[in-house]
Amino acid sequence: MSAATEKEVHFSLKVMMHRESNKVLYSEIDSHFADVLLSFLTLPLGTIVRLLVKNYGDNAPILGSLSSLYAGLLNLDGSHFWTEAGKLMLLNPRNSSGDQCSRLKLQIDDTPPIQYFVCNNASCVNMYYKVKCLCGNSTDIIKLCKDSETKAQSGGESVFTVQTSSFLLTDDLQILPNSPTSLLRCLKQSGIEDTSVLEERTLIVGFEEIFELLKGSLASKTPLTDIILHSSSATSTPKRRKRLCASVNYEPEALPQTQTSKNTGSDSKITVKALVQKSTYRVLFAQTWQDFVDFLFSLLTIPLARVQLLLGDNNCLGSIYNLYRSTYDLETVKYIKSTETVTRLLEPNIPPYYLSCYQIFSLSQQRSPASNRGFAVGKGRSFKASPSSFSCSGMNVIDPKGQGSFVKGPTMFMVTDDLVVSSPSPFSIISTLNSMKIPVSDVEEHELDIGMEETLRILQATLTSTSALTNGLKPFLKRETKQ
């Protein structure tokens, strides 16, 4: 479906409003609209940043330090990566549920589906056109066509939810079965005793409104109300719209209990040297090798649902927690197509070859089709996947990012508090001290070993604060100082 056609798709929603407060109580939605909302959970963090910037331009919302991390990656010289494809993978992370999302009634993710290429002698398989073949024969690359590319996309069937289902969607994005029990629950939770204060409205939701819902789901507790107020307000300005999804206030005391018992990832540690303002525990810069930088950039490849799983019950992302919880709610799960679909939504993997050797979180990646399927020559200059064709056991499957990681090393980098990565620059340090009026005597160096607990806090701070290093590492800096 073309982008122009996508923007012509609309949903008509019946919305129940509280007349006096002008707030949404709930909306009645069908399975297709529920599928679009649930697809938010499959989006990698980097894709969300890219789509928001593409759609809103200069008025794109600032998502904590995630926006500056992505911008720094975009501006970082390609020579710091093992391959050109490695940087492309981080800037345009693919969705492990991309095949499923391609069948949505309305798609907002324009990331191309995974494609595979082989060299002229069919000895090397890779995911990117500009990856050098292991056999050295990179002068003639042929596209490999998957079976799914030759089939017409489904236009009417639901993707994640049962086709005949209908739901109630609350203002904070809880998806409930459309039943009297759910309705009564909504009324009681909203403190409604007299139903005469309610009125029904019709909300037309299209491409732009879905983007507003995505944006609101990350920072607002009332994204449906926000859309209605925005559409009815003639005084709305770009600046106002940007503030609507600004990074939420960050309180160190609100940090969750660490989820290390649930997320037993790598036991390895990454050493980081932080330049810290002694009087405030503010991290000015971090001096680090490629391992920590590779880890930071890899955050962009993690699907939103996996982020929620890593952070546990902590609700630091607007209404995403409610959307995530709706998927495993005992009342709602019967309306999801299959157990496999529930797992896909709640515990999404990352696509093949996206897992870095420097990853600390416990993540799993999909198996590459090229590693367990054979290929047969099709018509013209392409190959077509076929389970009955010859074995590909003798073929070289190339890791497009390079040497098991994205960032080339050994290389030293400098990381700012809001996660902008650059080459070390003494001039930047002096300029920062001057602009912040910080005397040299108030700066000290801390050497920290970054493991699971530290990276979980950095992840949360990245999503909620433009001072990710300070807010993520302050508890550990204070602990080190006391010791």
PDB file of C-alpha atoms in Angstrom, residues 235-475:
ATOM      1  CA  THR A 235      -5.210  28.584  18.770  1.00  0.00           C
ATOM      2  CA  SER A 236      -2.935  25.543  18.754  1.00  0.00           C
ATOM      3  CA  THR A 237       0.611  26.439  17.755  1.00  0.00           C
ATOM      4  CA  PRO A 238       3.593  24.321  16.726  1.00  0.00           C
ATOM      5  CA  LYS A 239       5.337  25.296  19.968  1.00  0.00           C
ATOM      6  CA  ARG A 240       2.343  24.115  21.995  1.00  0.00           C
ATOM      7  CA  ARG A 241       2.252  20.819  20.119  1.00  0.00           C
ATOM      8  CA  LYS A 242       5.938  20.267  20.839  1.00  0.00           C
ATOM      9  CA  ARG A 243       5.466  20.824  24.561  1.00  0.00           C
ATOM     10  CA  LEU A 244       2.644  18.294  24.580  1.00  0.00           C
ATOM     11  CA  CYS A 245       5.163  15.504  24.150  1.00  0.00           C
ATOM     12  CA  ALA A 246       8.186  17.035  25.823  1.00  0.00           C
ATOM     13  CA  SER A 247      10.220  14.720  28.027  1.00  0.00           C
ATOM     14  CA  VAL A 248       8.486  14.084  31.328  1.00  0.00           C
ATOM     15  CA  ASN A 249       9.871  15.509  34.559  1.00  0.00           C
ATOM     16  CA  TYR A 250      12.515  13.225  35.961  1.00  0.00           C
ATOM     17  CA  GLU A 251      12.756  12.571  39.672  1.00  0.00           C
ATOM     18  CA  PRO A 252      15.653  10.402  40.910  1.00  0.00           C
ATOM     19  CA  GLU A 253      13.489   9.300  43.842  1.00  0.00           C
ATOM     20  CA  ALA A 254      11.014   7.852  41.329  1.00  0.00           C
ATOM     21  CA  LEU A 255      13.530   5.382  39.941  1.00  0.00           C
ATOM     22  CA  PRO A 256      12.100   1.870  40.024  1.00  0.00           C
ATOM     23  CA  GLN A 257      13.511  -1.071  41.865  1.00  0.00           C
ATOM     24  CA  THR A 258      15.995  -2.583  39.457  1.00  0.00           C
ATOM     25  CA  GLN A 259      14.803  -5.539  37.448  1.00  0.00           C
ATOM     26  CA  THR A 260      18.061  -7.469  37.623  1.00  0.00           C
ATOM     27  CA  SER A 261      16.341 -10.579  38.937  1.00  0.00           C
ATOM     28  CA  LYS A 262      14.035 -10.633  35.926  1.00  0.00           C
ATOM     29  CA  ASN A 263      16.552  -9.549  33.304  1.00  0.00           C
ATOM     30  CA  THR A 264      19.626 -11.665  33.840  1.00  0.00           C
ATOM     31  CA  GLY A 265      21.599 -10.549  30.831  1.00  0.00           C
ATOM     32  CA  SER A 266      25.351 -10.511  30.410  1.00  0.00           C
ATOM     33  CA  ASP A 267      27.467 -10.523  33.570  1.00  0.00           C
ATOM     34  CA  SER A 268      30.086  -8.409  31.827  1.00  0.00           C
ATOM     35  CA  LYS A 269      30.853  -4.847  32.855  1.00  0.00           C
ATOM     36  CA  ILE A 270      31.762  -1.824  30.757  1.00  0.00           C
ATOM     37  CA  THR A 271      34.199   0.677  32.244  1.00  0.00           C
ATOM     38  CA  VAL A 272      33.312   4.347  31.844  1.00  0.00           C
ATOM     39  CA  LYS A 273      35.262   7.373  33.090  1.00  0.00           C
ATOM     40  CA  ALA A 274      32.907  10.227  33.939  1.00  0.00           C
ATOM     41  CA  LEU A 275      33.842  13.876  34.406  1.00  0.00           C
ATOM     42  CA  VAL A 276      31.518  14.960  37.212  1.00  0.00           C
ATOM     43  CA  GLN A 277      30.725  18.285  38.863  1.00  0.00           C
ATOM     44  CA  LYS A 278      31.461  17.496  42.522  1.00  0.00           C
ATOM     45  CA  SER A 279      28.960  19.921  44.033  1.00  0.00           C
ATOM     46  CA  THR A 280      25.940  18.622  42.082  1.00  0.00           C
ATOM     47  CA  TYR A 281      26.929  15.107  40.914  1.00  0.00           C
ATOM     48  CA  ARG A 282      26.165  16.277  37.394  1.00  0.00           C
ATOM     49  CA  VAL A 283      27.897  14.255  34.676  1.00  0.00           C
ATOM     50  CA  LEU A 284      29.488  16.647  32.206  1.00  0.00           C
ATOM     51  CA  PHE A 285      31.023  14.076  29.884  1.00  0.00           C
ATOM     52  CA  ALA A 286      31.836  10.404  29.815  1.00  0.00           C
ATOM     53  CA  GLN A 287      35.084   9.120  28.335  1.00  0.00           C
ATOM     54  CA  THR A 288      34.593   5.616  27.039  1.00  0.00           C
ATOM     55  CA  TRP A 289      35.662   3.029  24.517  1.00  0.00           C
ATOM     56  CA  GLN A 290      33.563   1.652  21.683  1.00  0.00           C
ATOM     57  CA  ASP A 291      31.842  -0.929  23.911  1.00  0.00           C
ATOM     58  CA  PHE A 292      29.706   1.613  25.800  1.00  0.00           C
ATOM     59  CA  VAL A 293      28.972   3.609  22.641  1.00  0.00           C
ATOM     60  CA  ASP A 294      27.913   0.434  20.850  1.00  0.00           C
ATOM     61  CA  PHE A 295      25.592  -0.370  23.761  1.00  0.00           C
ATOM     62  CA  LEU A 296      24.038   3.119  23.668  1.00  0.00           C
ATOM     63  CA  PHE A 297      23.431   2.986  19.924  1.00  0.00           C
ATOM     64  CA  SER A 298      21.958  -0.508  20.298  1.00  0.00           C
ATOM     65  CA  LEU A 299      19.202   0.975  22.469  1.00  0.00           C
ATOM     66  CA  LEU A 300      17.729   2.352  19.250  1.00  0.00           C
ATOM     67  CA  THR A 301      17.117  -1.175  17.957  1.00  0.00           C
ATOM     68  CA  ILE A 302      15.072  -2.402  20.961  1.00  0.00           C
ATOM     69  CA  PRO A 303      11.285  -2.696  20.406  1.00  0.00           C
ATOM     70  CA  LEU A 304       9.065  -0.623  22.682  1.00  0.00           C
ATOM     71  CA  ALA A 305       7.463  -3.679  24.298  1.00  0.00           C
ATOM     72  CA  ARG A 306      10.884  -5.125  25.141  1.00  0.00           C
ATOM     73  CA  VAL A 307      11.776  -1.797  26.798  1.00  0.00           C
ATOM     74  CA  GLN A 308       8.624  -2.036  28.900  1.00  0.00           C
ATOM     75  CA  LEU A 309       9.524  -5.625  29.799  1.00  0.00           C
ATOM     76  CA  LEU A 310      13.039  -4.570  30.844  1.00  0.00           C
ATOM     77  CA  LEU A 311      11.735  -1.754  33.041  1.00  0.00           C
ATOM     78  CA  GLY A 312       9.051  -3.909  34.648  1.00  0.00           C
ATOM     79  CA  ASP A 313       6.057  -2.258  36.289  1.00  0.00           C
ATOM     80  CA  ASN A 314       7.630   1.180  36.202  1.00  0.00           C
ATOM     81  CA  ASN A 315       5.300   3.439  34.231  1.00  0.00           C
ATOM     82  CA  CYS A 316       7.720   5.999  32.803  1.00  0.00           C
ATOM     83  CA  LEU A 317       6.301   6.088  29.275  1.00  0.00           C
ATOM     84  CA  GLY A 318       2.983   7.887  29.194  1.00  0.00           C
ATOM     85  CA  SER A 319       0.256   5.373  28.391  1.00  0.00           C
ATOM     86  CA  ILE A 320       2.455   2.645  26.896  1.00  0.00           C
ATOM     87  CA  TYR A 321       2.308   0.640  30.108  1.00  0.00           C
ATOM     88  CA  ASN A 322      -1.495   0.423  29.828  1.00  0.00           C
ATOM     89  CA  LEU A 323      -1.281  -0.647  26.194  1.00  0.00           C
ATOM     90  CA  TYR A 324       1.290  -3.287  27.095  1.00  0.00           C
ATOM     91  CA  ARG A 325      -0.692  -4.525  30.095  1.00  0.00           C
ATOM     92  CA  SER A 326      -3.862  -4.837  27.993  1.00  0.00           C
ATOM     93  CA  THR A 327      -2.160  -7.502  25.898  1.00  0.00           C
ATOM     94  CA  TYR A 328      -1.622  -9.904  28.771  1.00  0.00           C
ATOM     95  CA  ASP A 329      -4.744  -9.003  30.750  1.00  0.00           C
ATOM     96  CA  LEU A 330      -6.688 -12.194  31.481  1.00  0.00           C
ATOM     97  CA  GLU A 331      -9.892 -10.616  30.181  1.00  0.00           C
ATOM     98  CA  THR A 332      -8.375  -9.466  26.922  1.00  0.00           C
ATOM     99  CA  VAL A 333      -5.888 -12.196  26.004  1.00  0.00           C
ATOM    100  CA  LYS A 334      -8.645 -14.432  24.628  1.00  0.00           C
ATOM    101  CA  TYR A 335      -9.148 -11.794  21.930  1.00  0.00           C
ATOM    102  CA  ILE A 336      -5.551 -12.054  20.706  1.00  0.00           C
ATOM    103  CA  LYS A 337      -5.151 -14.379  17.736  1.00  0.00           C
ATOM    104  CA  SER A 338      -2.747 -16.904  19.250  1.00  0.00           C
ATOM    105  CA  THR A 339      -0.265 -17.572  22.010  1.00  0.00           C
ATOM    106  CA  GLU A 340       2.501 -16.905  19.507  1.00  0.00           C
ATOM    107  CA  THR A 341       0.972 -13.488  18.794  1.00  0.00           C
ATOM    108  CA  VAL A 342       0.852 -12.656  22.509  1.00  0.00           C
ATOM    109  CA  THR A 343       4.546 -13.557  22.797  1.00  0.00           C
ATOM    110  CA  ARG A 344       5.354 -11.505  19.700  1.00  0.00           C
ATOM    111  CA  LEU A 345       3.713  -8.442  21.253  1.00  0.00           C
ATOM    112  CA  LEU A 346       4.928  -8.851  24.836  1.00  0.00           C
ATOM    113  CA  GLU A 347       8.411 -10.278  24.297  1.00  0.00           C
ATOM    114  CA  PRO A 348       9.488  -9.194  20.813  1.00  0.00           C
ATOM    115  CA  ASN A 349      12.837 -10.342  19.491  1.00  0.00           C
ATOM    116  CA  ILE A 350      15.157  -8.139  17.499  1.00  0.00           C
ATOM    117  CA  PRO A 351      15.784  -8.912  13.811  1.00  0.00           C
ATOM    118  CA  PRO A 352      18.678 -11.115  12.640  1.00  0.00           C
ATOM    119  CA  TYR A 353      22.205  -9.731  13.161  1.00  0.00           C
ATOM    120  CA  TYR A 354      21.054  -6.780  15.302  1.00  0.00           C
ATOM    121  CA  LEU A 355      22.412  -8.263  18.537  1.00  0.00           C
ATOM    122  CA  SER A 356      25.764  -6.718  19.463  1.00  0.00           C
ATOM    123  CA  CYS A 357      28.459  -8.547  21.371  1.00  0.00           C
ATOM    124  CA  TYR A 358      28.476  -5.567  23.775  1.00  0.00           C
ATOM    125  CA  GLN A 359      24.774  -5.893  24.640  1.00  0.00           C
ATOM    126  CA  ILE A 360      24.204  -6.226  28.393  1.00  0.00           C
ATOM    127  CA  PHE A 361      20.436  -6.731  28.381  1.00  0.00           C
ATOM    128  CA  SER A 362      18.987 -10.188  27.926  1.00  0.00           C
ATOM    129  CA  LEU A 363      17.762  -9.958  24.331  1.00  0.00           C
ATOM    130  CA  SER A 364      17.156 -12.594  21.707  1.00  0.00           C
ATOM    131  CA  GLN A 365      17.155 -12.234  17.946  1.00  0.00           C
ATOM    132  CA  GLN A 366      15.253 -13.968  15.207  1.00  0.00           C
ATOM    133  CA  ARG A 367      16.923 -16.633  13.151  1.00  0.00           C
ATOM    134  CA  SER A 368      17.863 -15.498   9.702  1.00  0.00           C
ATOM    135  CA  PRO A 369      15.805 -17.165   6.952  1.00  0.00           C
ATOM    136  CA  ALA A 370      19.088 -17.540   5.121  1.00  0.00           C
ATOM    137  CA  SER A 371      20.379 -19.796   7.884  1.00  0.00           C
ATOM    138  CA  ASN A 372      17.635 -22.385   7.681  1.00  0.00           C
ATOM    139  CA  ARG A 373      16.225 -22.245   4.165  1.00  0.00           C
ATOM    140  CA  GLY A 374      17.545 -23.063   0.748  1.00  0.00           C
ATOM    141  CA  PHE A 375      17.393 -20.980  -2.405  1.00  0.00           C
ATOM    142  CA  ALA A 376      16.583 -21.743  -6.001  1.00  0.00           C
ATOM    143  CA  VAL A 377      17.239 -19.635  -9.081  1.00  0.00           C
ATOM    144  CA  GLY A 378      14.115 -17.866 -10.261  1.00  0.00           C
ATOM    145  CA  LYS A 379      13.343 -15.989 -13.431  1.00  0.00           C
ATOM    146  CA  GLY A 380      15.631 -13.195 -14.505  1.00  0.00           C
ATOM    147  CA  ARG A 381      18.392 -12.067 -12.179  1.00  0.00           C
ATOM    148  CA  SER A 382      16.791 -12.909  -8.842  1.00  0.00           C
ATOM    149  CA  PHE A 383      16.612 -15.803  -6.420  1.00  0.00           C
ATOM    150  CA  LYS A 384      13.467 -17.101  -4.794  1.00  0.00           C
ATOM    151  CA  ALA A 385      13.295 -18.758  -1.397  1.00  0.00           C
ATOM    152  CA  SER A 386      11.953 -22.275  -1.444  1.00  0.00           C
ATOM    153  CA  PRO A 387      11.848 -24.836   1.361  1.00  0.00           C
ATOM    154  CA  SER A 388      12.270 -27.651  -1.153  1.00  0.00           C
ATOM    155  CA  SER A 389      15.246 -26.194  -2.998  1.00  0.00           C
ATOM    156  CA  PHE A 390      18.890 -27.041  -2.545  1.00  0.00           C
ATOM    157  CA  SER A 391      20.558 -26.596   0.831  1.00  0.00           C
ATOM    158  CA  CYS A 392      22.343 -23.362   1.644  1.00  0.00           C
ATOM    159  CA  SER A 393      24.664 -25.043   4.153  1.00  0.00           C
ATOM    160  CA  GLY A 394      27.653 -24.198   1.990  1.00  0.00           C
ATOM    161  CA  MET A 395      26.738 -20.518   1.688  1.00  0.00           C
ATOM    162  CA  ASN A 396      28.369 -17.710   3.693  1.00  0.00           C
ATOM    163  CA  VAL A 397      25.768 -15.751   5.688  1.00  0.00           C
ATOM    164  CA  ILE A 398      27.258 -12.305   6.276  1.00  0.00           C
ATOM    165  CA  ASP A 399      26.823 -10.284   9.460  1.00  0.00           C
ATOM    166  CA  PRO A 400      26.102  -6.865   7.869  1.00  0.00           C
ATOM    167  CA  LYS A 401      27.248  -4.845  10.890  1.00  0.00           C
ATOM    168  CA  GLY A 402      30.750  -6.300  10.690  1.00  0.00           C
ATOM    169  CA  GLN A 403      32.742  -7.754  13.569  1.00  0.00           C
ATOM    170  CA  GLY A 404      29.949  -8.706  15.956  1.00  0.00           C
ATOM    171  CA  SER A 405      29.419  -5.068  16.901  1.00  0.00           C
ATOM    172  CA  PHE A 406      28.380  -1.875  15.118  1.00  0.00           C
ATOM    173  CA  VAL A 407      31.132   0.499  16.260  1.00  0.00           C
ATOM    174  CA  LYS A 408      34.739  -0.038  15.231  1.00  0.00           C
ATOM    175  CA  GLY A 409      37.406  -0.377  17.887  1.00  0.00           C
ATOM    176  CA  PRO A 410      39.546   0.075  19.764  1.00  0.00           C
ATOM    177  CA  THR A 411      38.381   3.705  19.636  1.00  0.00           C
ATOM    178  CA  MET A 412      37.926   6.320  22.357  1.00  0.00           C
ATOM    179  CA  PHE A 413      34.731   8.426  22.381  1.00  0.00           C
ATOM    180  CA  MET A 414      33.236  11.279  24.350  1.00  0.00           C
ATOM    181  CA  VAL A 415      29.563  11.102  25.407  1.00  0.00           C
ATOM    182  CA  THR A 416      27.634  14.128  26.666  1.00  0.00           C
ATOM    183  CA  ASP A 417      25.028  14.061  29.418  1.00  0.00           C
ATOM    184  CA  ASP A 418      22.248  13.850  26.810  1.00  0.00           C
ATOM    185  CA  LEU A 419      24.092  11.018  24.985  1.00  0.00           C
ATOM    186  CA  VAL A 420      25.567  12.852  22.005  1.00  0.00           C
ATOM    187  CA  VAL A 421      28.532  10.748  20.879  1.00  0.00           C
ATOM    188  CA  SER A 422      31.618  12.336  19.318  1.00  0.00           C
ATOM    189  CA  SER A 423      35.377  12.013  19.077  1.00  0.00           C
ATOM    190  CA  PRO A 424      37.248  13.330  22.154  1.00  0.00           C
ATOM    191  CA  SER A 425      37.639  17.103  22.019  1.00  0.00           C
ATOM    192  CA  PRO A 426      39.419  19.168  24.701  1.00  0.00           C
ATOM    193  CA  PHE A 427      37.934  22.298  23.127  1.00  0.00           C
ATOM    194  CA  SER A 428      34.396  20.999  23.771  1.00  0.00           C
ATOM    195  CA  ILE A 429      35.240  20.331  27.414  1.00  0.00           C
ATOM    196  CA  ILE A 430      36.698  23.813  27.920  1.00  0.00           C
ATOM    197  CA  SER A 431      33.727  25.389  26.125  1.00  0.00           C
ATOM    198  CA  THR A 432      31.269  23.501  28.333  1.00  0.00           C
ATOM    199  CA  LEU A 433      33.053  24.497  31.553  1.00  0.00           C
ATOM    200  CA  ASN A 434      33.081  28.118  30.417  1.00  0.00           C
ATOM    201  CA  SER A 435      29.416  28.191  29.369  1.00  0.00           C
ATOM    202  CA  MET A 436      28.291  26.545  32.631  1.00  0.00           C
ATOM    203  CA  LYS A 437      30.709  28.655  34.712  1.00  0.00           C
ATOM    204  CA  ILE A 438      32.103  25.576  36.429  1.00  0.00           C
ATOM    205  CA  PRO A 439      35.577  26.004  37.987  1.00  0.00           C
ATOM    206  CA  VAL A 440      38.098  23.258  37.343  1.00  0.00           C
ATOM    207  CA  SER A 441      38.336  22.639  41.096  1.00  0.00           C
ATOM    208  CA  ASP A 442      34.683  21.547  41.047  1.00  0.00           C
ATOM    209  CA  VAL A 443      35.321  18.765  38.494  1.00  0.00           C
ATOM    210  CA  GLU A 444      36.516  15.280  39.314  1.00  0.00           C
ATOM    211  CA  GLU A 445      36.855  11.981  37.517  1.00  0.00           C
ATOM    212  CA  HIS A 446      34.904   8.870  38.492  1.00  0.00           C
ATOM    213  CA  GLU A 447      35.589   5.444  37.049  1.00  0.00           C
ATOM    214  CA  LEU A 448      32.462   3.311  36.990  1.00  0.00           C
ATOM    215  CA  ASP A 449      31.849  -0.296  36.038  1.00  0.00           C
ATOM    216  CA  ILE A 450      28.574  -0.313  34.125  1.00  0.00           C
ATOM    217  CA  GLY A 451      26.541  -3.518  34.435  1.00  0.00           C
ATOM    218  CA  MET A 452      22.894  -4.581  34.392  1.00  0.00           C
ATOM    219  CA  GLU A 453      21.691  -2.331  37.218  1.00  0.00           C
ATOM    220  CA  GLU A 454      23.408   0.752  35.834  1.00  0.00           C
ATOM    221  CA  THR A 455      22.266   0.192  32.249  1.00  0.00           C
ATOM    222  CA  LEU A 456      18.642  -0.296  33.289  1.00  0.00           C
ATOM    223  CA  ARG A 457      18.721   3.070  35.041  1.00  0.00           C
ATOM    224  CA  ILE A 458      20.435   4.668  32.057  1.00  0.00           C
ATOM    225  CA  LEU A 459      17.714   3.234  29.811  1.00  0.00           C
ATOM    226  CA  GLN A 460      14.964   4.738  31.934  1.00  0.00           C
ATOM    227  CA  ALA A 461      16.764   8.074  32.131  1.00  0.00           C
ATOM    228  CA  THR A 462      17.274   8.033  28.356  1.00  0.00           C
ATOM    229  CA  LEU A 463      13.523   7.828  27.844  1.00  0.00           C
ATOM    230  CA  THR A 464      12.536  10.422  30.421  1.00  0.00           C
ATOM    231  CA  SER A 465      15.343  12.952  30.789  1.00  0.00           C
ATOM    232  CA  THR A 466      17.665  15.107  28.726  1.00  0.00           C
ATOM    233  CA  SER A 467      20.334  14.390  31.366  1.00  0.00           C
ATOM    234  CA  ALA A 468      20.510  10.640  30.897  1.00  0.00           C
ATOM    235  CA  LEU A 469      23.993  10.085  32.326  1.00  0.00           C
ATOM    236  CA  THR A 470      23.442  12.286  35.362  1.00  0.00           C
ATOM    237  CA  ASN A 471      20.072  10.845  36.276  1.00  0.00           C
ATOM    238  CA  GLY A 472      21.043   7.308  35.383  1.00  0.00           C
ATOM    239  CA  LEU A 473      24.357   7.256  37.234  1.00  0.00           C
ATOM    240  CA  LYS A 474      23.824   9.691  40.135  1.00  0.00           C
ATOM    241  CA  PRO A 475      22.853   6.956  42.637  1.00  0.00           C
TER     242      PRO A 475
END
